[in-house]
Coordinates of C-alpha atoms in Angstrom, one line a residue:
Chain Q
G1 CA -8.2 17.8 19.8
A2 CA -7.3 14.7 22.1
G3 CA -7.0 11.4 21.5
V4 CA -8.1 8.1 22.6
S5 CA -6.7 7.8 26.2
Q6 CA -6.3 4.6 28.4
S7 CA -5.1 3.8 31.7
P8 CA -3.4 2.8 33.1
R9 CA -0.8 1.9 30.6
Y10 CA 0.8 -0.9 32.5
K11 CA -0.7 -3.1 34.8
V12 CA 0.7 -6.0 36.8
A13 CA -1.6 -8.4 38.5
K14 CA -1.1 -11.6 40.7
R15 CA -3.0 -14.6 39.1
G16 CA -6.6 -14.4 40.8
Q17 CA -6.8 -10.4 41.0
D18 CA -9.2 -8.4 39.7
V19 CA -8.4 -5.7 37.2
A20 CA -10.3 -2.7 36.0
L21 CA -8.8 -0.6 32.7
R22 CA -10.0 2.2 31.6
C23 CA -10.9 4.2 28.2
D24 CA -11.8 8.0 27.7
P25 CA -12.9 7.7 23.9
I26 CA -12.6 11.1 21.7
S27 CA -15.2 13.7 22.9
G28 CA -18.6 12.9 20.8
H29 CA -17.7 9.8 19.6
V30 CA -20.9 7.5 20.0
S31 CA -19.0 4.1 19.1
L32 CA -16.3 2.5 21.4
F33 CA -14.8 -1.0 20.9
W34 CA -12.4 -3.2 22.9
Y35 CA -9.6 -5.3 21.6
Q36 CA -7.2 -7.9 22.8
Q37 CA -4.0 -8.3 21.4
A38 CA -1.6 -10.9 22.3
L39 CA 2.1 -10.8 22.2
G40 CA 2.9 -11.2 18.3
Q41 CA -0.3 -11.3 16.8
G42 CA -3.0 -9.1 15.6
P43 CA -5.8 -7.3 17.7
E44 CA -9.1 -9.7 18.3
F45 CA -12.6 -7.7 18.9
L46 CA -13.6 -8.3 22.6
T47 CA -17.1 -5.8 22.6
Y48 CA -18.9 -3.0 21.3
F49 CA -20.8 0.1 22.3
Q50 CA -22.9 2.4 20.9
N51 CA -23.6 5.1 23.4
E52 CA -24.2 3.2 26.7
A53 CA -25.6 0.3 24.8
Q54 CA -23.2 -2.7 24.4
L55 CA -24.2 -4.0 21.2
D56 CA -22.1 -7.0 20.7
K57 CA -19.9 -8.9 23.1
S58 CA -19.3 -11.9 21.1
G59 CA -15.5 -11.6 21.5
L60 CA -15.3 -11.6 25.2
P61 CA -13.6 -14.8 26.4
S62 CA -15.3 -15.9 29.3
D63 CA -17.8 -14.6 32.0
R64 CA -14.6 -13.2 33.9
F65 CA -14.6 -10.2 31.5
F66 CA -17.3 -7.5 31.6
A67 CA -17.3 -4.0 30.3
E68 CA -19.3 -1.4 30.9
R69 CA -20.3 2.5 29.4
P70 CA -22.8 3.4 31.6
E71 CA -23.0 7.2 30.4
G72 CA -22.1 6.7 27.2
S73 CA -18.7 8.0 27.4
V74 CA -15.6 6.6 29.2
S75 CA -15.7 2.9 29.7
T76 CA -14.4 0.1 32.0
L77 CA -13.7 -3.3 31.1
K78 CA -13.1 -5.6 34.4
I79 CA -11.3 -9.0 34.2
Q80 CA -12.5 -11.0 37.2
R81 CA -10.3 -13.7 38.6
T82 CA -7.1 -13.0 36.1
Q83 CA -5.2 -16.1 34.5
Q84 CA -2.1 -16.1 32.9
E85 CA -3.7 -16.4 29.6
D86 CA -5.0 -12.8 30.1
S87 CA -1.9 -11.4 29.9
A88 CA -2.2 -9.2 26.6
V89 CA -2.7 -5.6 25.6
Y90 CA -5.9 -4.4 25.7
L91 CA -6.7 -1.8 22.8
C92 CA -9.6 0.9 23.5
A93 CA -11.1 2.6 19.9
S94 CA -13.8 5.1 19.3
S95 CA -15.3 6.3 16.2
L96 CA -18.5 8.6 15.5
G97 CA -20.4 6.0 14.5
A98 CA -21.3 3.2 12.4
G99 CA -19.1 3.0 9.2
Y100 CA -16.7 5.6 10.6
T101 CA -12.9 5.5 11.1
Q102 CA -11.8 3.8 14.6
Y103 CA -9.4 5.6 16.4
F104 CA -7.2 3.8 18.7
G105 CA -5.7 4.6 22.1
P106 CA -2.1 3.5 23.3
G107 CA -3.4 0.2 25.0
T108 CA -3.0 -1.1 28.3
R109 CA -0.4 -3.8 28.4
L110 CA -1.7 -6.3 31.5
T111 CA 0.8 -9.1 32.9
V112 CA -0.7 -11.8 34.8
L113 CA 2.2 -13.4 37.3
Chain G
A1 CA -17.0 -15.2 9.5
Q2 CA -14.5 -12.9 8.1
S3 CA -10.7 -13.7 8.3
V4 CA -7.5 -12.0 6.7
T5 CA -4.3 -13.5 6.2
Q6 CA -1.2 -11.5 5.7
L7 CA 1.1 -13.7 3.9
D8 CA 4.5 -12.2 5.4
S9 CA 5.4 -12.1 8.9
Q10 CA 8.5 -9.8 8.1
V11 CA 9.7 -8.0 5.4
P12 CA 13.2 -6.9 4.9
V13 CA 13.9 -4.0 2.7
F14 CA 16.7 -1.6 2.0
E15 CA 15.9 2.1 2.4
E16 CA 14.5 3.7 -0.7
A17 CA 13.6 0.4 -2.4
P18 CA 10.1 -0.2 -3.2
V19 CA 7.9 -2.4 -1.0
E20 CA 4.5 -4.5 -0.9
L21 CA 2.8 -6.1 2.2
R22 CA 0.3 -8.4 1.2
C23 CA -3.3 -8.9 2.5
N24 CA -6.1 -11.5 1.4
Y25 CA -9.4 -11.6 3.2
S26 CA -12.2 -14.1 3.1
S27 CA -14.9 -13.1 0.3
S28 CA -17.9 -10.8 1.2
V29 CA -20.3 -8.6 -0.6
S30 CA -20.2 -5.6 1.9
V31 CA -16.7 -5.1 3.1
Y32 CA -14.5 -2.1 4.3
L33 CA -10.6 -2.6 4.3
F34 CA -8.0 -1.0 6.3
W35 CA -4.3 -0.6 7.0
Y36 CA -3.1 0.5 10.2
V37 CA 0.3 0.7 11.4
Q38 CA 1.5 0.6 14.9
Y39 CA 5.1 1.6 16.2
P40 CA 6.6 0.2 19.4
N41 CA 4.7 0.9 22.4
Q42 CA 2.0 3.1 20.5
G43 CA -1.5 2.8 19.2
L44 CA -2.4 1.6 16.0
Q45 CA -2.6 4.6 13.4
L46 CA -4.6 4.7 10.1
L47 CA -2.6 4.6 7.0
L48 CA -5.7 4.3 4.8
K49 CA -8.8 2.7 4.0
Y50 CA -11.2 1.4 1.4
L51 CA -14.9 1.9 1.5
S52 CA -16.2 2.2 -2.0
G53 CA -15.3 4.2 -5.3
S54 CA -11.8 4.1 -6.6
T55 CA -10.1 0.9 -6.3
L56 CA -6.7 2.6 -5.7
V57 CA -6.8 4.4 -2.4
K58 CA -4.1 6.7 -1.1
G59 CA -2.9 7.2 2.3
I60 CA -0.7 9.0 4.7
N61 CA 3.3 8.7 4.5
G62 CA 3.3 7.8 0.7
F63 CA 1.3 4.6 1.2
E64 CA -1.2 3.2 -1.5
A65 CA -3.3 0.3 -1.6
E66 CA -5.4 -1.5 -4.3
F67 CA -8.6 -3.2 -3.6
N68 CA -9.0 -6.3 -6.1
K69 CA -12.4 -7.7 -5.8
S70 CA -11.5 -10.9 -7.7
Q71 CA -8.7 -11.9 -6.0
T72 CA -9.9 -10.8 -2.5
S73 CA -6.9 -8.8 -1.9
F74 CA -5.8 -5.4 -0.6
H75 CA -2.1 -5.0 -0.9
L76 CA -0.1 -2.3 0.5
R77 CA 2.9 -0.6 -1.4
K78 CA 5.2 2.2 -1.3
P79 CA 7.4 3.3 -4.3
S80 CA 10.4 3.9 -1.8
V81 CA 10.8 3.2 2.1
H82 CA 12.5 5.2 4.5
I83 CA 14.0 4.0 7.9
S84 CA 11.2 5.7 10.0
D85 CA 8.7 3.4 8.1
T86 CA 10.1 0.5 10.1
A87 CA 6.8 -0.9 12.4
E88 CA 4.3 -3.4 12.0
Y89 CA 1.8 -3.0 9.8
F90 CA -2.0 -4.7 10.1
C91 CA -4.6 -5.2 7.4
A92 CA -8.2 -5.2 9.0
V93 CA -11.6 -5.8 7.4
S94 CA -15.3 -4.9 8.5
D95 CA -18.1 -6.5 7.4
K96 CA -21.2 -4.3 7.3
R97 CA -23.7 -7.4 8.1
Y98 CA -21.7 -8.2 11.5
G99 CA -21.6 -4.2 12.7
N100 CA -18.4 -2.3 12.8
K101 CA -16.1 -4.6 14.5
L102 CA -12.4 -4.8 12.7
V103 CA -11.2 -8.1 12.0
F104 CA -7.1 -8.0 11.7
G105 CA -4.6 -10.0 10.4
A106 CA -1.4 -11.5 12.1
G107 CA 0.5 -8.4 11.2
T108 CA 3.8 -7.7 9.1
I109 CA 6.7 -6.4 10.5
L110 CA 8.5 -4.2 8.1
R111 CA 12.1 -3.7 8.6
V112 CA 14.3 -1.0 6.6
K113 CA 17.8 -1.5 6.7
S114 CA 20.4 1.4 5.6

């Protein structure tokens, strides 16, 4: 079956612009995660959904970052008033539930000029 | 909070030689351990995982890892590497007490030379 997909794959934004990054998880996966991977570093946790409920948002770096999953499937990560330090690859992962393997999408590379 | 240390940022090795990529994690009573591989411009792919049971875990592409609780380590090994193994490898841990989020190390770039 299809894996996790993310769109767009690449996004260039001017500083101050708002961006929206989309994640389509594997069908039937109830858990969905967002991670941020800065250049040369490992991914860092941003937020976690169980179905439509956002159970953990402790990794969101500021109130400019907002994530939603209104119907428990597709998720959107929104970044308002982008800053240069937001430049990174944003990874989405999904799993069947607690304790199951997380499957990652290809990521969205965000560059803020 | 959990943390993961990958002791080598880059490991160069010749084709068909053995390799070990080192990973240490901060101690916890209830951890799951993972190794992921990332090829250029691709997402993370699971190599292997330790949840419980046997401390020697076998994964895809001939890789294996050994969970050592006393040394809080989870080193990745392969007896004979191929050019195609050139990639970045990430060790990760999740703690049942803090949900299922993964905490990753900084990564080790494996460069296989002919």
